[in-house]
Amino acid sequence: METVEMNSVSLKRPRSEDDVANADEIKRQKISEKSKTGNDSGQSVETVTEQPDKCLLEDTKNEIIPNEESEEQEDEELEDSDEDGDPESFADMMKHGLTESDVGITKFVSSHKGFSGILKERYSDFVVHEIGKDGRVSHLDDFSVPVDDEVNFEDPSEETFTVLSDEDKKRLEELQLLKNKETSVAIEVIEDTKEKRTVIHQAVKSLFPGLETKTEDRDGKKYIIAYHAAGKKALANPRKHSWPKSRGSYCHFVLYKENKDTMDAINVLSKFLRVKPNIFSYMGTKDKRAITVQEIAVLRITAQRLAHLNKCLMNFKLGNFSYKNHPLKLGELQGNHFTVVLRNITGTDDQIEQAMHSLREIGFINYYGMQRFGTTAVPTYQIGRAILQNNWNEVMDLILKPRPGAEKGYLVKCREEWAKTKDPAAALKKLPVKRCVEGQLLRGLLKYGMKNIISAFGIIPRNNRLMYIHSYQSYVWNNMVSKRIEEYGLRAVPGDLTLKGATAVHIEEGDVDNYTIHDVVMPLPGFDVIYPKHKIGEAYKEMLVADNLDINNMRHKIRDYSLSGAYRKIIIRPQNVNWEVVAYDDPRIPLFTTDLDKLEGKPLPVLPTYGKFRALKMEFSLPPSTYATMAIREVLKMDTSIKNQTQLNTTWLR
């Protein structure tokens, strides 16, 4: 699974008076934004917020979702309203968080002196472009809609989005989502012409998948009657008729998004289109606090409908539409290209040159980044270890018990209630956000009972459950790669592993000169893997024995929790590495243009020759499952953990 940074990190030492002034300005900016938007405190002033004029859902400000998801909608509103929380509380929580050394991240490969810089002071300072399996970098550079040879009844005209009244839309939505007992909705045709009736038919079918229409005469008046064609199934399976045979079943498009992760973006798109999220596919998940550009495919939704969303959605743009016969698959991508700005750097020109040359020539240790291990006082790898040990009481306790540090108030109350009563119903009552892991586990305990924790835990979505054991794998790997570099340095040695095709083989004594450190891989603990012949193999065994696990038997009695083996390169050397040091005075201005800036004709920012601050603009490409924060860590030589940064940067947080 591809992994890209999921957290904002500030990498710098305590600040000067100039920095404090900068921080105060940023604080005023954020307060101003919050008062304007009234919602996401993480929004930044450069956010594209084109307001809908005649949107798909002009009768409501919230995305419409089915009845069974109404509780999740409430959860989302609660989570959004408290997303960042009080900075001082966040800093207090992070005092109990992890540092890099806690998860085995201890070594560097370069010899230059470290320096300070701020990563993601603005989310637009971190831009990710996906690299497809053909090596092409995804860019948003075209808003045009492809034209078919065949006319498709599904292709909506602009009038389609405005012909229905707010009341019509509300009634049709309730019919589509089976919110009442009505079997049909009648819409009177005020201007009775064939053209007008056609537009209404088209609007209903295009905007409300699963509904069919017919025309009826009632008391001398014409009505369009909307009714269900296939019930709930139609929401998950778009209609197969009215789709030209010559057109590919999947509309591929480039999604440009700001400050949203991929799954959140898919959920928003699906709600606006009134379809299920599972008809979308993609090659990899992307960061939230960033600007990201990636390819998405969707089943039997026209480019016209998708393009109209550009008028309706904040922080998204869709373009580069094409029709193809296939969806996208996770892991198909070659990697990601990163454009990163490190602001307010302190390094000299020589230090920066040394650091960037080392990154290009040697690379960085391919550690799993801090976001892999969670941000609270209970690391995700500890829960993963308990799962692998088959210690289900420990799993339950680690997830639900009170923990040090600040948390959202409702979680604190829920944990306190659990510690006091061990009553899942009572604890659940204290938890308005039921969709979180704690809420899902409590629901499971309520359903299956305290003696069946395995089934209760199974209510948590599979990807979330597997995240815990993958976190433990990552924890072991980080520790072992640090030990490997400490023992043998940056050279291949006999007993190391390298990949020949998909097969891992040992490097033999007489063959060692044919390999470099860039050829060496190390195993992730799991069944069906080869362990190194040198002392690192013994270190793996010792670490797992200390955790009451057997390195030779990583199969779990529950198949999902059996760790399959894999291999990971020790050192990653980024490709397409470029950098530039620029001066700037205003921390609020962007330091480069994005795809959207270029489409909208925005000029390059005008920067001073000598400014109050200096920034390092860097670009590089990485393969899947590598962490850009670990590359940046190597450049700056600083701990990327949120715990460390909040201790250094309490002024910035306020």
XYZ file of C-alpha atoms in Angstrom, residues 214-607:
394
model
C -42.427 8.416 -17.433
C -44.934 11.046 -18.633
C -48.594 10.959 -17.506
C -51.689 13.114 -18.139
C -53.577 14.004 -14.963
C -56.633 16.268 -15.083
C -55.492 17.798 -18.328
C -51.979 18.516 -17.060
C -48.707 16.850 -17.947
C -46.619 15.305 -15.161
C -43.230 13.627 -15.102
C -43.504 10.631 -12.762
C -40.270 9.488 -11.079
C -40.117 6.006 -9.574
C -37.561 3.475 -8.361
C -36.061 1.152 -10.948
C -33.958 -1.111 -8.752
C -34.259 0.027 -5.145
C -31.116 0.349 -3.053
C -29.059 -1.701 -5.511
C -29.170 1.174 -7.973
C -27.107 3.348 -5.657
C -24.188 0.901 -5.743
C -24.637 -0.215 -9.358
C -25.123 2.659 -11.802
C -27.594 2.031 -14.596
C -26.190 0.055 -17.492
C -28.503 1.386 -20.167
C -28.142 4.763 -21.872
C -24.373 4.340 -22.018
C -22.841 4.285 -25.506
C -21.258 0.957 -26.364
C -18.326 2.677 -28.026
C -17.456 4.541 -24.834
C -15.277 3.016 -22.111
C -17.222 2.192 -18.949
C -14.883 4.195 -16.717
C -14.361 7.923 -16.737
C -10.775 8.645 -15.702
C -9.948 12.103 -14.415
C -7.270 14.015 -12.551
C -8.274 15.136 -9.073
C -6.575 18.238 -7.686
C -7.342 18.650 -3.995
C -6.288 20.880 -1.145
C -6.232 19.929 2.538
C -8.278 16.728 2.102
C -7.154 13.121 2.106
C -8.125 10.806 -0.722
C -10.902 8.881 1.013
C -12.519 12.079 2.300
C -12.436 13.424 -1.241
C -14.035 10.252 -2.651
C -16.780 10.412 -0.016
C -17.554 14.020 -0.908
C -17.667 13.263 -4.640
C -19.913 10.231 -4.101
C -22.356 12.193 -1.973
C -22.627 15.029 -4.481
C -23.143 12.523 -7.300
C -25.487 10.386 -5.157
C -23.584 7.165 -5.763
C -21.690 4.741 -3.558
C -17.967 5.381 -2.973
C -17.065 1.880 -4.156
C -17.578 2.835 -7.818
C -14.451 5.016 -7.555
C -10.956 3.549 -7.859
C -7.461 4.985 -7.505
C -3.828 3.876 -7.371
C -2.798 5.317 -4.015
C -3.936 7.410 -1.083
C -2.595 10.930 -0.723
C -1.850 13.316 2.102
C -4.409 15.603 3.697
C -2.312 18.619 4.652
C -0.993 19.224 1.159
C -1.974 19.975 -2.403
C -2.142 16.657 -4.234
C -2.781 15.647 -7.835
C -3.766 12.079 -8.704
C -5.745 9.998 -11.186
C -9.193 8.680 -10.244
C -11.561 6.397 -12.192
C -15.324 6.153 -11.722
C -17.798 3.679 -13.202
C -20.380 5.032 -15.673
C -20.436 8.658 -14.550
C -20.085 11.108 -17.403
C -17.372 13.701 -17.699
C -20.117 16.343 -17.942
C -21.449 15.477 -14.485
C -17.964 15.390 -13.026
C -16.988 18.692 -14.639
C -20.042 20.373 -13.147
C -18.707 19.600 -9.680
C -16.018 22.235 -10.285
C -18.753 24.809 -9.694
C -19.937 23.157 -6.516
C -16.990 21.948 -4.470
C -14.486 23.733 -2.291
C -10.840 22.682 -2.382
C -11.311 20.323 -5.359
C -10.845 20.601 -9.096
C -11.474 17.841 -11.663
C -10.075 17.725 -15.178
C -8.169 15.802 -17.858
C -11.205 13.589 -18.499
C -11.055 10.471 -20.643
C -13.085 7.266 -21.043
C -11.371 3.900 -20.636
C -12.395 0.273 -20.283
C -10.669 -0.383 -16.980
C -10.663 0.916 -13.389
C -7.524 1.772 -11.425
C -5.895 -0.554 -8.911
C -4.095 0.190 -5.675
C -0.343 -0.055 -6.067
C -0.269 0.392 -9.856
C 1.594 3.676 -9.597
C 5.345 4.134 -9.914
C 5.488 6.621 -7.070
C 5.024 10.309 -6.354
C 6.783 13.525 -7.267
C 7.109 15.987 -4.381
C 7.532 19.756 -4.470
C 8.334 20.938 -0.953
C 9.096 24.322 0.566
C 11.048 24.480 3.835
C 10.539 27.996 5.148
C 12.701 30.138 7.403
C 15.787 27.972 6.955
C 18.929 28.673 8.970
C 21.488 26.674 6.990
C 24.327 28.331 5.109
C 24.522 27.951 1.354
C 27.341 25.415 1.803
C 25.335 23.346 4.305
C 22.336 23.302 1.980
C 24.461 22.289 -1.010
C 26.085 19.464 0.969
C 22.725 18.248 2.268
C 21.028 18.225 -1.120
C 23.999 16.659 -2.934
C 24.025 13.899 -0.303
C 20.279 13.339 -0.754
C 20.748 13.042 -4.518
C 23.878 10.870 -4.453
C 23.423 8.703 -1.339
C 19.746 9.057 -0.422
C 18.152 8.408 2.962
C 17.325 5.501 5.244
C 14.002 4.071 4.142
C 12.410 4.294 7.586
C 8.677 4.112 8.084
C 7.684 7.657 9.046
C 6.198 8.760 12.354
C 2.642 8.862 11.016
C 2.807 5.056 10.788
C 2.723 4.806 14.581
C -0.034 7.199 15.680
C 0.131 10.438 17.643
C -1.320 9.506 21.029
C 0.193 8.029 24.174
C -0.750 4.508 23.017
C 1.242 3.741 19.851
C -0.475 1.691 17.165
C 2.378 -0.841 17.141
C 1.575 -1.824 20.746
C -1.967 -2.759 19.720
C -0.563 -4.644 16.723
C 1.780 -6.596 18.968
C -1.127 -7.588 21.261
C -3.123 -8.801 18.224
C -0.204 -10.953 17.058
C 0.175 -12.311 20.609
C -3.525 -13.227 20.534
C -3.921 -11.165 23.714
C -7.379 -9.775 23.090
C -7.948 -8.370 26.558
C -4.806 -6.304 26.037
C -6.082 -5.146 22.633
C -9.353 -4.010 24.194
C -7.575 -2.335 27.102
C -5.069 -0.456 24.920
C -7.832 0.964 22.726
C -10.292 1.912 25.475
C -8.320 2.681 28.631
C -7.651 6.269 29.798
C -4.384 7.635 28.468
C -2.174 10.564 29.473
C -2.230 13.804 27.546
C -5.044 15.937 26.240
C -7.774 14.382 24.073
C -11.119 15.502 22.790
C -13.453 15.847 25.752
C -15.914 13.190 24.695
C -13.117 10.619 24.355
C -11.846 11.422 27.852
C -15.341 10.941 29.307
C -15.826 7.716 27.374
C -12.526 6.293 28.625
C -13.266 7.333 32.203
C -16.648 5.634 32.036
C -15.077 2.480 30.615
C -12.412 2.387 33.340
C -15.077 2.824 36.004
C -17.798 0.450 34.788
C -16.410 -1.757 31.957
C -19.924 -1.305 30.546
C -19.844 -0.798 26.763
C -23.353 0.687 26.689
C -22.520 3.272 29.352
C -19.215 4.176 27.691
C -20.899 4.450 24.285
C -23.405 6.951 25.684
C -20.511 9.263 26.494
C -19.301 9.103 22.896
C -21.166 11.253 20.364
C -18.695 10.266 17.608
C -19.538 6.582 17.115
C -17.475 6.147 13.937
C -14.105 6.328 15.694
C -12.273 3.091 16.558
C -13.330 3.350 20.209
C -16.985 3.671 19.224
C -16.805 0.777 16.786
C -15.181 -1.507 19.363
C -17.760 -0.573 22.005
C -20.543 -1.335 19.528
C -18.940 -4.708 18.892
C -18.694 -5.478 22.613
C -22.340 -4.489 23.003
C -23.312 -6.822 20.162
C -21.093 -9.840 20.884
C -20.402 -9.538 24.605
C -17.246 -9.157 26.654
C -16.314 -12.814 26.184
C -16.087 -12.476 22.399
C -13.626 -9.637 21.931
C -12.362 -11.095 18.637
C -15.778 -10.689 16.996
C -16.254 -7.297 18.625
C -12.909 -6.110 17.257
C -13.941 -7.417 13.830
C -16.564 -4.667 13.566
C -13.733 -2.184 13.033
C -13.104 -1.814 9.262
C -10.535 -4.311 7.985
C -8.025 -1.710 6.813
C -8.033 -0.102 10.266
C -7.488 -3.461 11.959
C -4.612 -4.381 9.669
C -3.062 -0.963 10.250
C -2.159 -2.093 13.779
C -0.220 -5.194 12.772
C 1.461 -3.366 9.888
C 2.513 -0.744 12.414
C 4.196 -3.474 14.458
C 5.939 -4.773 11.334
C 7.177 -1.253 10.652
C 8.369 -0.861 14.246
C 10.456 -4.039 14.026
C 11.856 -3.092 10.611
C 12.895 0.401 11.745
C 14.743 -1.018 14.731
C 16.449 -3.693 12.658
C 17.578 -1.345 9.874
C 19.106 0.979 12.484
C 20.958 -2.005 13.962
C 22.083 -3.135 10.487
C 23.565 0.295 9.673
C 25.180 0.537 13.101
C 26.823 -2.875 12.680
C 27.914 -2.714 9.029
C 27.649 0.888 7.847
C 26.832 1.896 4.284
C 28.222 -1.077 2.394
C 26.970 -4.457 1.292
C 28.345 -7.333 3.383
C 28.174 -11.122 3.112
C 24.846 -12.381 4.395
C 22.906 -9.298 3.300
C 19.841 -9.846 1.141
C 19.205 -8.533 -2.343
C 16.311 -9.071 -4.731
C 16.640 -10.925 -8.015
C 13.301 -10.410 -9.597
C 10.822 -11.212 -6.843
C 13.191 -13.594 -5.044
C 15.431 -12.639 -2.100
C 18.931 -14.146 -2.122
C 21.916 -13.835 0.177
C 24.985 -11.936 -0.983
C 27.902 -14.362 -0.795
C 31.473 -13.534 0.252
C 32.966 -13.743 -3.208
C 30.155 -11.712 -4.757
C 30.007 -8.769 -2.354
C 31.989 -6.369 -4.579
C 29.215 -6.549 -7.170
C 26.715 -4.889 -4.838
C 26.261 -1.525 -3.098
C 24.117 -0.518 -0.135
C 21.440 0.549 -2.632
C 20.993 -3.109 -3.629
C 20.422 -4.351 -0.066
C 16.946 -5.170 1.245
C 15.755 -6.269 4.669
C 12.718 -8.425 5.471
C 9.558 -7.342 7.201
C 8.742 -9.981 9.846
C 6.272 -12.501 8.483
C 6.004 -16.037 7.180
C 7.767 -17.146 3.994
C 10.716 -14.741 4.252
C 14.476 -15.297 4.330
C 16.355 -13.762 7.258
C 19.961 -12.527 6.925
C 22.787 -14.947 7.715
C 24.739 -12.355 9.683
C 23.932 -11.205 13.234
C 20.914 -9.142 12.117
C 19.019 -12.389 11.607
C 19.608 -13.230 15.270
C 18.598 -9.703 16.273
C 15.234 -10.197 14.541
C 14.661 -13.396 16.500
C 15.680 -11.805 19.794
C 13.364 -8.850 19.318
C 10.382 -11.067 18.535
C 11.177 -13.477 21.386
C 11.152 -10.492 23.757
C 7.632 -9.779 22.449
C 6.558 -13.417 22.936
C 6.449 -14.033 19.191
C 8.108 -16.686 17.046
C 9.854 -15.401 13.933
C 9.440 -18.819 12.305
C 5.699 -18.958 12.916
C 3.991 -15.679 12.044
C 0.743 -17.318 10.980
C -2.192 -16.308 13.143
C -5.184 -18.517 13.848
C -7.254 -15.715 12.318
C -6.100 -15.514 8.726
C -6.403 -11.728 8.466
C -3.793 -11.287 11.180
C -1.171 -13.582 9.660
C 1.811 -11.476 8.662
C 2.933 -12.197 5.133
C 6.583 -11.568 4.444
C 7.978 -8.800 2.266
C 11.270 -7.035 1.586
C 12.120 -3.353 1.762
C 15.157 -1.441 0.501
C 17.455 -0.109 3.208
C 18.407 3.077 1.360
C 16.263 5.030 -1.094
C 17.936 7.371 -3.541
C 15.369 9.932 -4.770
C 15.123 10.645 -8.471
C 14.752 14.009 -10.224
C 16.251 15.914 -7.291
C 16.363 19.695 -7.745
C 16.559 22.574 -5.302
C 16.698 26.338 -5.036
C 17.102 28.806 -2.163
C 14.773 31.815 -2.394
C 14.245 34.923 -0.283
C 10.853 36.192 0.868
C 9.381 38.776 3.231
C 5.750 37.724 3.634
C 5.133 34.211 5.074
C 1.636 34.247 3.584
C 2.621 34.339 -0.067
C 3.108 31.156 -2.106
C 6.630 30.504 -3.329
C 5.710 28.624 -6.526
C 2.721 28.180 -8.806
C 0.460 25.122 -8.680
C -1.339 23.364 -11.535
C -4.455 25.366 -10.729
C -2.533 28.651 -10.661
C -1.233 27.885 -14.150
C -4.706 26.982 -15.458
C -6.113 30.198 -14.042
C -3.247 32.232 -15.484
C -1.836 33.392 -12.151
C 1.680 34.819 -12.544
C 4.730 33.487 -10.763
C 5.208 35.093 -7.335
C 7.557 38.076 -7.392
C 10.233 37.451 -4.775
